[in-house]
Amino acid sequence: MVSGIPPFERFYECHRGEVLAFLQRRAGRDRADDLFQETFLRALRAYGRLEHGEHLRAWVLTIAANTVVDAARRERPAAELAFEPAREDERPAVEELAPLTDDLPPKERAAVVLRYGYDLDYDTIAAALGSNEQAARQAASAGVRRLRKEKEQQ
Amino acid sequence: MNAVPNVLDERFRAAAAASGELDVAFDVVDDTPVGRLLVGVSDRGLCRVGFDPEPEAELERLARLFGPRVLRSPQALDRVRNELDQYFEGRRHAFDLELDLRATPEFHRRVLVELSRVEYGRTTTYGALAAQVGAPRAARAVGTVMNRNPLPIVLPCHRVVGANGSLTGYGGGLDRKEWLLRLEGALL
């Protein structure tokens, strides 16, 4: 075992069920099958570069979330999407949110998409980003502020 | 938690092997004449044949030696499985497989390369093998190399016997050694 990183087989067995369930909820049963394979192929590609084996669940769910976002973007050009800045009680659907966050700094983009697109709690997001809850919260709200500003300038 | 359908699971395992991103693809072959075998291939070739595998320990070991991207992927082992089947049926006398011995220490590798020249149906002795690698007094060390052979059957450590012709020992148990030598007609 390399610095606490389990063999990929163990990682895959441990998380495949939850990843599939997540993808089915977010992308529908039909598309979930393709996205399942894409998620774990992406994870496999990055797995050799992991430096520790912590937060692997949050890590793979983040990858799954990103494959959904990327698939939605492939299917629907950004120009067709309208975006009303989110009020606290109104979360834009992830398909609409994702393309609009393209220009955000990576950490803010990830925090915004995971929070408002996928409804993940800040603990999970923090784990995925390799930071703490406070920082995740700040990244998400900074991202939203930046989006509002961009919207106003248009 | 929903289960992942077999079709989906198998498709991913095949795609993972085809992607070239695995450090080791392995499979467990259940019903060979010498029992269950775990076989593993890296991008360089066959890197593991294990008797009576305890998956947990084997996976940890493969990950430590070759990298953490270790996944069961039966398709990647098709060729190895075929050659082993043919061997067990007596139809194959030599394996035509690339071997990955990078995790094997230098002296072990020298001995194993020498061992690979011992032909089907023949036997040699620990002492003779030691002499061939230029260490005539290292018969005991050669015994250790045989015992730790990462690729038994394919690298035929079962063909190495004591100076008096006794079977002496085998990493997979003497019964298997005897079975393999009988298969090859080296024991009557």
mmCIF file of C-alpha atoms in Angstrom:
data_model
loop_
_atom_site.group_PDB
_atom_site.id
_atom_site.type_symbol
_atom_site.label_atom_id
_atom_site.label_comp_id
_atom_site.label_asym_id
_atom_site.label_seq_id
_atom_site.Cartn_x
_atom_site.Cartn_y
_atom_site.Cartn_z
ATOM 1 C CA MET A 1 0.000 0.000 0.000
ATOM 2 C CA VAL A 2 1.384 3.378 -1.009
ATOM 3 C CA SER A 3 0.946 5.930 1.791
ATOM 4 C CA GLY A 4 -2.547 4.782 2.690
ATOM 5 C CA ILE A 5 -3.872 4.616 -0.862
ATOM 6 C CA PRO A 6 -5.832 1.378 -1.272
ATOM 7 C CA PRO A 7 -5.477 -0.733 -4.427
ATOM 8 C CA PHE A 8 -7.852 0.689 -7.058
ATOM 9 C CA GLU A 9 -9.915 -2.509 -6.915
ATOM 10 C CA ARG A 10 -10.819 -1.795 -3.274
ATOM 11 C CA PHE A 11 -11.570 1.848 -3.984
ATOM 12 C CA TYR A 12 -13.798 0.894 -6.919
ATOM 13 C CA GLU A 13 -15.671 -1.826 -5.025
ATOM 14 C CA CYS A 14 -16.214 0.509 -2.136
ATOM 15 C CA HIS A 15 -17.678 3.448 -4.099
ATOM 16 C CA ARG A 16 -19.164 2.114 -7.343
ATOM 17 C CA GLY A 17 -22.670 1.633 -5.916
ATOM 18 C CA GLU A 18 -22.881 5.114 -4.494
ATOM 19 C CA VAL A 19 -21.412 6.704 -7.610
ATOM 20 C CA LEU A 20 -23.973 4.962 -9.825
ATOM 21 C CA ALA A 21 -26.829 6.036 -7.547
ATOM 22 C CA PHE A 22 -25.530 9.605 -7.579
ATOM 23 C CA LEU A 23 -25.280 9.646 -11.379
ATOM 24 C CA GLN A 24 -28.769 8.197 -11.766
ATOM 25 C CA ARG A 25 -30.185 10.937 -9.566
ATOM 26 C CA ARG A 26 -28.328 13.703 -11.385
ATOM 27 C CA ALA A 27 -28.373 12.578 -14.984
ATOM 28 C CA GLY A 28 -31.136 9.996 -15.228
ATOM 29 C CA ARG A 29 -30.876 6.239 -15.536
ATOM 30 C CA ASP A 30 -30.137 6.207 -19.257
ATOM 31 C CA ARG A 31 -27.167 8.491 -19.173
ATOM 32 C CA ALA A 32 -25.847 7.223 -15.846
ATOM 33 C CA ASP A 33 -24.337 4.099 -17.434
ATOM 34 C CA ASP A 34 -22.007 6.012 -19.734
ATOM 35 C CA LEU A 35 -21.155 8.531 -17.065
ATOM 36 C CA PHE A 36 -20.360 5.706 -14.645
ATOM 37 C CA GLN A 37 -17.638 4.429 -16.913
ATOM 38 C CA GLU A 38 -16.334 7.911 -17.596
ATOM 39 C CA THR A 39 -16.218 8.750 -13.891
ATOM 40 C CA PHE A 40 -14.141 5.744 -12.957
ATOM 41 C CA LEU A 41 -11.862 6.078 -15.974
ATOM 42 C CA ARG A 42 -11.153 9.654 -14.919
ATOM 43 C CA ALA A 43 -10.575 8.486 -11.367
ATOM 44 C CA LEU A 44 -8.232 5.777 -12.625
ATOM 45 C CA ARG A 45 -6.240 8.293 -14.645
ATOM 46 C CA ALA A 46 -5.766 10.517 -11.596
ATOM 47 C CA TYR A 47 -5.348 7.705 -9.077
ATOM 48 C CA GLY A 48 -1.637 7.241 -9.645
ATOM 49 C CA ARG A 49 -1.042 10.873 -8.713
ATOM 50 C CA LEU A 50 -2.932 10.829 -5.417
ATOM 51 C CA GLU A 51 -0.749 11.712 -2.497
ATOM 52 C CA HIS A 52 -2.897 10.191 0.211
ATOM 53 C CA GLY A 53 -5.948 7.974 0.569
ATOM 54 C CA GLU A 54 -8.165 10.374 2.525
ATOM 55 C CA HIS A 55 -11.550 11.680 1.429
ATOM 56 C CA LEU A 56 -11.715 9.279 -1.492
ATOM 57 C CA ARG A 57 -15.507 9.225 -1.323
ATOM 58 C CA ALA A 58 -15.770 12.998 -1.689
ATOM 59 C CA TRP A 59 -13.072 12.890 -4.330
ATOM 60 C CA VAL A 60 -14.870 10.388 -6.546
ATOM 61 C CA LEU A 61 -18.239 12.108 -6.070
ATOM 62 C CA THR A 62 -16.625 15.328 -7.241
ATOM 63 C CA ILE A 63 -15.344 13.575 -10.331
ATOM 64 C CA ALA A 64 -18.828 12.138 -10.894
ATOM 65 C CA ALA A 65 -20.314 15.624 -10.529
ATOM 66 C CA ASN A 66 -17.851 16.984 -13.058
ATOM 67 C CA THR A 67 -18.654 14.275 -15.612
ATOM 68 C CA VAL A 68 -22.345 15.218 -15.341
ATOM 69 C CA VAL A 69 -21.488 18.879 -15.847
ATOM 70 C CA ASP A 70 -19.252 18.150 -18.822
ATOM 71 C CA ALA A 71 -21.834 15.877 -20.430
ATOM 72 C CA ALA A 72 -24.529 18.523 -20.002
ATOM 73 C CA ARG A 73 -22.251 21.092 -21.571
ATOM 74 C CA ARG A 74 -21.554 18.837 -24.537
ATOM 75 C CA GLU A 75 -25.251 18.394 -25.089
ATOM 76 C CA ARG A 76 -26.360 21.955 -24.653
ATOM 77 C CA PRO A 77 -24.439 25.005 -25.915
ATOM 78 C CA ALA A 78 -24.017 27.738 -23.335
ATOM 79 C CA ALA A 79 -25.732 30.336 -25.543
ATOM 80 C CA GLU A 80 -29.105 28.656 -25.089
ATOM 81 C CA LEU A 81 -28.927 28.920 -21.358
ATOM 82 C CA ALA A 82 -30.420 31.693 -19.357
ATOM 83 C CA PHE A 83 -29.287 32.363 -15.857
ATOM 84 C CA GLU A 84 -30.964 34.365 -13.165
ATOM 85 C CA PRO A 85 -28.591 35.053 -10.282
ATOM 86 C CA ALA A 86 -29.456 32.654 -7.503
ATOM 87 C CA ARG A 87 -31.407 33.856 -4.544
ATOM 88 C CA GLU A 88 -30.889 31.924 -1.356
ATOM 89 C CA ASP A 89 -34.046 29.912 -1.834
ATOM 90 C CA GLU A 90 -33.573 29.257 -5.500
ATOM 91 C CA ARG A 91 -30.816 27.051 -6.811
ATOM 92 C CA PRO A 92 -30.124 27.031 -10.548
ATOM 93 C CA ALA A 93 -30.075 23.595 -12.124
ATOM 94 C CA VAL A 94 -26.627 22.266 -12.627
ATOM 95 C CA GLU A 95 -26.929 22.244 -16.421
ATOM 96 C CA GLU A 96 -27.523 25.951 -16.374
ATOM 97 C CA LEU A 97 -25.007 26.666 -13.702
ATOM 98 C CA ALA A 98 -22.042 24.790 -15.089
ATOM 99 C CA PRO A 99 -21.328 26.740 -18.305
ATOM 100 C CA LEU A 100 -21.782 30.031 -16.517
ATOM 101 C CA THR A 101 -19.117 29.222 -13.988
ATOM 102 C CA ASP A 102 -16.454 28.593 -16.611
ATOM 103 C CA ASP A 103 -14.639 31.834 -15.929
ATOM 104 C CA LEU A 104 -14.510 31.483 -12.174
ATOM 105 C CA PRO A 105 -11.231 30.568 -10.491
ATOM 106 C CA PRO A 106 -11.144 26.747 -10.202
ATOM 107 C CA LYS A 107 -11.752 26.544 -6.465
ATOM 108 C CA GLU A 108 -14.702 28.922 -6.572
ATOM 109 C CA ARG A 109 -16.128 27.152 -9.589
ATOM 110 C CA ALA A 110 -15.906 23.762 -7.900
ATOM 111 C CA ALA A 111 -17.428 25.120 -4.699
ATOM 112 C CA VAL A 112 -20.330 26.802 -6.534
ATOM 113 C CA VAL A 113 -21.107 23.774 -8.701
ATOM 114 C CA LEU A 114 -20.902 21.315 -5.845
ATOM 115 C CA ARG A 115 -22.964 23.470 -3.503
ATOM 116 C CA TYR A 116 -25.678 24.806 -5.785
ATOM 117 C CA GLY A 117 -25.580 22.300 -8.607
ATOM 118 C CA TYR A 118 -25.296 19.168 -6.513
ATOM 119 C CA ASP A 119 -26.466 20.219 -3.139
ATOM 120 C CA LEU A 120 -23.441 18.758 -1.384
ATOM 121 C CA ASP A 121 -22.841 20.005 2.147
ATOM 122 C CA TYR A 122 -19.815 22.145 2.939
ATOM 123 C CA ASP A 123 -18.057 19.328 4.787
ATOM 124 C CA THR A 124 -18.074 17.172 1.680
ATOM 125 C CA ILE A 125 -17.050 20.051 -0.544
ATOM 126 C CA ALA A 126 -14.197 20.914 1.805
ATOM 127 C CA ALA A 127 -13.006 17.323 1.640
ATOM 128 C CA ALA A 128 -13.187 17.371 -2.134
ATOM 129 C CA LEU A 129 -11.241 20.600 -2.321
ATOM 130 C CA GLY A 130 -8.743 19.494 0.268
ATOM 131 C CA SER A 131 -9.555 22.442 2.538
ATOM 132 C CA ASN A 132 -11.852 23.118 5.488
ATOM 133 C CA GLU A 133 -15.540 23.881 5.793
ATOM 134 C CA GLN A 134 -15.011 27.581 6.384
ATOM 135 C CA ALA A 135 -12.853 27.926 3.258
ATOM 136 C CA ALA A 136 -15.374 25.974 1.170
ATOM 137 C CA ARG A 137 -18.175 28.260 2.354
ATOM 138 C CA GLN A 138 -16.115 31.328 1.479
ATOM 139 C CA ALA A 139 -15.176 29.984 -1.950
ATOM 140 C CA ALA A 140 -18.827 29.301 -2.776
ATOM 141 C CA SER A 141 -20.023 32.724 -1.688
ATOM 142 C CA ALA A 142 -17.116 34.484 -3.432
ATOM 143 C CA GLY A 143 -18.035 32.555 -6.589
ATOM 144 C CA VAL A 144 -21.672 33.588 -6.365
ATOM 145 C CA ARG A 145 -20.711 37.228 -5.798
ATOM 146 C CA ARG A 146 -18.459 37.112 -8.830
ATOM 147 C CA LEU A 147 -21.244 35.609 -10.959
ATOM 148 C CA ARG A 148 -23.658 38.328 -9.875
ATOM 149 C CA LYS A 149 -21.131 40.995 -10.763
ATOM 150 C CA GLU A 150 -20.512 39.497 -14.187
ATOM 151 C CA LYS A 151 -24.238 39.322 -14.773
ATOM 152 C CA GLU A 152 -24.673 42.968 -13.874
ATOM 153 C CA GLN A 153 -21.910 44.021 -16.214
ATOM 154 C CA GLN A 154 -23.510 42.319 -19.201
ATOM 155 C CA MET B 1 -27.113 1.629 -2.040
ATOM 156 C CA ASN B 2 -27.900 0.070 -5.376
ATOM 157 C CA ALA B 3 -25.762 -2.683 -6.824
ATOM 158 C CA VAL B 4 -23.894 -2.068 -10.037
ATOM 159 C CA PRO B 5 -25.237 -4.344 -12.805
ATOM 160 C CA ASN B 6 -22.718 -6.930 -14.023
ATOM 161 C CA VAL B 7 -22.797 -5.649 -17.576
ATOM 162 C CA LEU B 8 -21.808 -2.183 -16.441
ATOM 163 C CA ASP B 9 -19.153 -3.509 -14.100
ATOM 164 C CA GLU B 10 -17.574 -5.727 -16.742
ATOM 165 C CA ARG B 11 -17.674 -2.970 -19.316
ATOM 166 C CA PHE B 12 -15.759 -0.650 -17.015
ATOM 167 C CA ARG B 13 -13.181 -3.305 -16.164
ATOM 168 C CA ALA B 14 -12.564 -3.976 -19.855
ATOM 169 C CA ALA B 15 -12.360 -0.262 -20.653
ATOM 170 C CA ALA B 16 -9.930 0.284 -17.777
ATOM 171 C CA ALA B 17 -7.587 -2.375 -19.137
ATOM 172 C CA ALA B 18 -7.916 -1.037 -22.684
ATOM 173 C CA SER B 19 -7.122 2.496 -21.494
ATOM 174 C CA GLY B 20 -3.573 1.458 -20.638
ATOM 175 C CA GLU B 21 -3.875 3.231 -17.296
ATOM 176 C CA LEU B 22 -3.682 0.165 -15.053
ATOM 177 C CA ASP B 23 -0.532 -0.697 -13.158
ATOM 178 C CA VAL B 24 -1.736 -4.282 -12.917
ATOM 179 C CA ALA B 25 -4.769 -6.095 -14.323
ATOM 180 C CA PHE B 26 -5.474 -9.346 -12.521
ATOM 181 C CA ASP B 27 -7.928 -12.195 -12.500
ATOM 182 C CA VAL B 28 -8.537 -15.241 -10.368
ATOM 183 C CA VAL B 29 -8.726 -18.467 -12.356
ATOM 184 C CA ASP B 30 -10.886 -20.783 -10.310
ATOM 185 C CA ASP B 31 -10.716 -24.310 -11.524
ATOM 186 C CA THR B 32 -7.284 -25.254 -12.785
ATOM 187 C CA PRO B 33 -5.946 -28.762 -12.040
ATOM 188 C CA VAL B 34 -3.676 -27.138 -9.438
ATOM 189 C CA GLY B 35 -6.464 -25.149 -7.797
ATOM 190 C CA ARG B 36 -7.168 -21.431 -7.791
ATOM 191 C CA LEU B 37 -4.593 -19.179 -9.380
ATOM 192 C CA LEU B 38 -4.302 -15.436 -9.286
ATOM 193 C CA VAL B 39 -2.690 -14.072 -12.442
ATOM 194 C CA GLY B 40 -1.607 -10.481 -13.021
ATOM 195 C CA VAL B 41 -0.241 -8.542 -15.993
ATOM 196 C CA SER B 42 1.355 -5.113 -16.115
ATOM 197 C CA ASP B 43 1.997 -3.064 -19.236
ATOM 198 C CA ARG B 44 5.285 -4.961 -19.524
ATOM 199 C CA GLY B 45 3.965 -8.472 -19.189
ATOM 200 C CA LEU B 46 3.019 -11.205 -16.764
ATOM 201 C CA CYS B 47 3.939 -10.068 -13.263
ATOM 202 C CA ARG B 48 2.190 -12.523 -10.957
ATOM 203 C CA VAL B 49 1.030 -16.121 -10.720
ATOM 204 C CA GLY B 50 -0.116 -16.997 -7.212
ATOM 205 C CA PHE B 51 -1.440 -20.239 -5.727
ATOM 206 C CA ASP B 52 -4.390 -20.175 -3.290
ATOM 207 C CA PRO B 53 -4.628 -16.401 -3.475
ATOM 208 C CA GLU B 54 -5.804 -14.400 -0.513
ATOM 209 C CA PRO B 55 -7.071 -11.463 -2.553
ATOM 210 C CA GLU B 56 -6.601 -8.845 0.135
ATOM 211 C CA ALA B 57 -2.939 -9.655 0.680
ATOM 212 C CA GLU B 58 -2.253 -10.181 -3.025
ATOM 213 C CA LEU B 59 -3.750 -6.823 -4.005
ATOM 214 C CA GLU B 60 -1.765 -4.988 -1.343
ATOM 215 C CA ARG B 61 1.362 -6.717 -2.528
ATOM 216 C CA LEU B 62 0.753 -5.905 -6.206
ATOM 217 C CA ALA B 63 -0.038 -2.283 -5.340
ATOM 218 C CA ARG B 64 3.163 -2.004 -3.312
ATOM 219 C CA LEU B 65 5.322 -3.506 -6.033
ATOM 220 C CA PHE B 66 3.777 -2.049 -9.187
ATOM 221 C CA GLY B 67 1.555 0.885 -8.209
ATOM 222 C CA PRO B 68 -1.942 1.339 -6.757
ATOM 223 C CA ARG B 69 -3.934 1.065 -9.976
ATOM 224 C CA VAL B 70 -4.641 -2.636 -9.572
ATOM 225 C CA LEU B 71 -7.963 -3.870 -10.943
ATOM 226 C CA ARG B 72 -9.563 -7.207 -11.744
ATOM 227 C CA SER B 73 -10.021 -7.249 -15.497
ATOM 228 C CA PRO B 74 -10.534 -10.745 -16.936
ATOM 229 C CA GLN B 75 -10.215 -9.635 -20.580
ATOM 230 C CA ALA B 76 -6.668 -8.438 -20.012
ATOM 231 C CA LEU B 77 -5.737 -11.951 -18.937
ATOM 232 C CA ASP B 78 -7.282 -13.806 -21.890
ATOM 233 C CA ARG B 79 -3.995 -14.739 -23.436
ATOM 234 C CA VAL B 80 -2.419 -15.858 -20.170
ATOM 235 C CA ARG B 81 -5.494 -17.935 -19.349
ATOM 236 C CA ASN B 82 -5.402 -19.561 -22.793
ATOM 237 C CA GLU B 83 -1.766 -20.498 -22.540
ATOM 238 C CA LEU B 84 -2.256 -21.912 -19.060
ATOM 239 C CA ASP B 85 -5.271 -23.942 -20.247
ATOM 240 C CA GLN B 86 -3.232 -25.367 -23.098
ATOM 241 C CA TYR B 87 -0.385 -26.170 -20.725
ATOM 242 C CA PHE B 88 -2.679 -27.963 -18.274
ATOM 243 C CA GLU B 89 -4.139 -29.983 -21.142
ATOM 244 C CA GLY B 90 -0.634 -31.042 -22.161
ATOM 245 C CA ARG B 91 -0.886 -29.165 -25.457
ATOM 246 C CA ARG B 92 1.636 -26.443 -24.654
ATOM 247 C CA HIS B 93 5.247 -27.082 -23.685
ATOM 248 C CA ALA B 94 6.526 -23.498 -23.599
ATOM 249 C CA PHE B 95 4.905 -20.211 -22.719
ATOM 250 C CA ASP B 96 5.005 -17.379 -25.175
ATOM 251 C CA LEU B 97 4.452 -14.455 -22.794
ATOM 252 C CA GLU B 98 6.304 -11.283 -21.954
ATOM 253 C CA LEU B 99 7.405 -11.344 -18.313
ATOM 254 C CA ASP B 100 7.686 -8.413 -15.932
ATOM 255 C CA LEU B 101 10.363 -9.148 -13.336
ATOM 256 C CA ARG B 102 11.138 -5.552 -12.443
ATOM 257 C CA ALA B 103 10.104 -6.083 -8.807
ATOM 258 C CA THR B 104 12.466 -9.038 -8.459
ATOM 259 C CA PRO B 105 15.951 -8.470 -6.998
ATOM 260 C CA GLU B 106 18.903 -8.807 -9.344
ATOM 261 C CA PHE B 107 20.272 -12.140 -8.099
ATOM 262 C CA HIS B 108 16.781 -13.657 -8.155
ATOM 263 C CA ARG B 109 16.286 -12.457 -11.688
ATOM 264 C CA ARG B 110 19.536 -14.027 -12.868
ATOM 265 C CA VAL B 111 18.532 -17.337 -11.358
ATOM 266 C CA LEU B 112 15.016 -17.113 -12.829
ATOM 267 C CA VAL B 113 16.363 -16.361 -16.296
ATOM 268 C CA GLU B 114 18.554 -19.461 -16.013
ATOM 269 C CA LEU B 115 15.566 -21.422 -14.747
ATOM 270 C CA SER B 116 13.526 -20.408 -17.783
ATOM 271 C CA ARG B 117 15.942 -22.441 -19.928
ATOM 272 C CA VAL B 118 15.058 -25.717 -18.214
ATOM 273 C CA GLU B 119 12.846 -27.425 -20.749
ATOM 274 C CA TYR B 120 9.481 -29.074 -20.398
ATOM 275 C CA GLY B 121 9.777 -32.615 -19.075
ATOM 276 C CA ARG B 122 13.337 -32.080 -17.783
ATOM 277 C CA THR B 123 14.549 -31.410 -14.283
ATOM 278 C CA THR B 124 17.623 -29.776 -12.843
ATOM 279 C CA THR B 125 19.007 -29.395 -9.323
ATOM 280 C CA TYR B 126 19.425 -26.420 -7.018
ATOM 281 C CA GLY B 127 23.189 -26.917 -7.146
ATOM 282 C CA ALA B 128 23.316 -27.052 -10.944
ATOM 283 C CA LEU B 129 21.308 -23.880 -11.219
ATOM 284 C CA ALA B 130 23.586 -22.192 -8.696
ATOM 285 C CA ALA B 131 26.624 -23.208 -10.732
ATOM 286 C CA GLN B 132 25.050 -21.841 -13.891
ATOM 287 C CA VAL B 133 24.695 -18.361 -12.424
ATOM 288 C CA GLY B 134 28.312 -18.489 -11.266
ATOM 289 C CA ALA B 135 27.575 -19.124 -7.592
ATOM 290 C CA PRO B 136 28.212 -22.850 -7.196
ATOM 291 C CA ARG B 137 27.914 -22.752 -3.430
ATOM 292 C CA ALA B 138 24.611 -20.909 -3.421
ATOM 293 C CA ALA B 139 22.293 -23.919 -3.768
ATOM 294 C CA ARG B 140 20.422 -22.861 -0.646
ATOM 295 C CA ALA B 141 20.005 -19.307 -1.925
ATOM 296 C CA VAL B 142 18.700 -20.747 -5.186
ATOM 297 C CA GLY B 143 16.150 -22.649 -3.093
ATOM 298 C CA THR B 144 15.002 -19.338 -1.645
ATOM 299 C CA VAL B 145 14.697 -17.844 -5.130
ATOM 300 C CA MET B 146 12.521 -20.797 -6.178
ATOM 301 C CA ASN B 147 10.399 -20.396 -3.088
ATOM 302 C CA ARG B 148 9.776 -16.720 -3.876
ATOM 303 C CA ASN B 149 9.301 -17.181 -7.617
ATOM 304 C CA PRO B 150 6.641 -14.596 -8.566
ATOM 305 C CA LEU B 151 5.657 -16.589 -11.670
ATOM 306 C CA PRO B 152 5.438 -20.284 -10.754
ATOM 307 C CA ILE B 153 4.451 -22.702 -13.535
ATOM 308 C CA VAL B 154 5.475 -20.162 -16.204
ATOM 309 C CA LEU B 155 8.952 -19.922 -14.705
ATOM 310 C CA PRO B 156 9.233 -23.644 -14.002
ATOM 311 C CA CYS B 157 10.594 -23.875 -10.475
ATOM 312 C CA HIS B 158 8.758 -27.213 -10.207
ATOM 313 C CA ARG B 159 11.525 -28.606 -12.467
ATOM 314 C CA VAL B 160 14.173 -28.032 -9.800
ATOM 315 C CA VAL B 161 14.785 -30.999 -7.486
ATOM 316 C CA GLY B 162 17.325 -32.083 -4.890
ATOM 317 C CA ALA B 163 20.679 -33.623 -5.871
ATOM 318 C CA ASN B 164 19.340 -37.060 -4.873
ATOM 319 C CA GLY B 165 16.254 -36.623 -7.018
ATOM 320 C CA SER B 166 13.885 -35.869 -4.123
ATOM 321 C CA LEU B 167 11.277 -33.205 -4.774
ATOM 322 C CA THR B 168 12.560 -31.237 -1.757
ATOM 323 C CA GLY B 169 10.049 -28.368 -1.623
ATOM 324 C CA TYR B 170 7.655 -26.147 -3.520
ATOM 325 C CA GLY B 171 6.115 -22.769 -2.786
ATOM 326 C CA GLY B 172 2.716 -24.093 -3.821
ATOM 327 C CA GLY B 173 3.066 -27.374 -1.889
ATOM 328 C CA LEU B 174 4.711 -30.663 -2.893
ATOM 329 C CA ASP B 175 1.452 -32.154 -4.231
ATOM 330 C CA ARG B 176 1.366 -29.513 -6.931
ATOM 331 C CA LYS B 177 5.013 -29.980 -7.783
ATOM 332 C CA GLU B 178 4.419 -33.680 -8.212
ATOM 333 C CA TRP B 179 1.308 -33.073 -10.322
ATOM 334 C CA LEU B 180 3.149 -30.684 -12.637
ATOM 335 C CA LEU B 181 6.110 -33.028 -13.065
ATOM 336 C CA ARG B 182 3.774 -35.935 -13.848
ATOM 337 C CA LEU B 183 1.917 -33.801 -16.381
ATOM 338 C CA GLU B 184 5.228 -33.154 -18.096
ATOM 339 C CA GLY B 185 6.231 -36.792 -17.956
ATOM 340 C CA ALA B 186 9.242 -36.033 -15.777
ATOM 341 C CA LEU B 187 7.908 -38.286 -13.034
ATOM 342 C CA LEU B 188 6.501 -41.720 -13.616
#
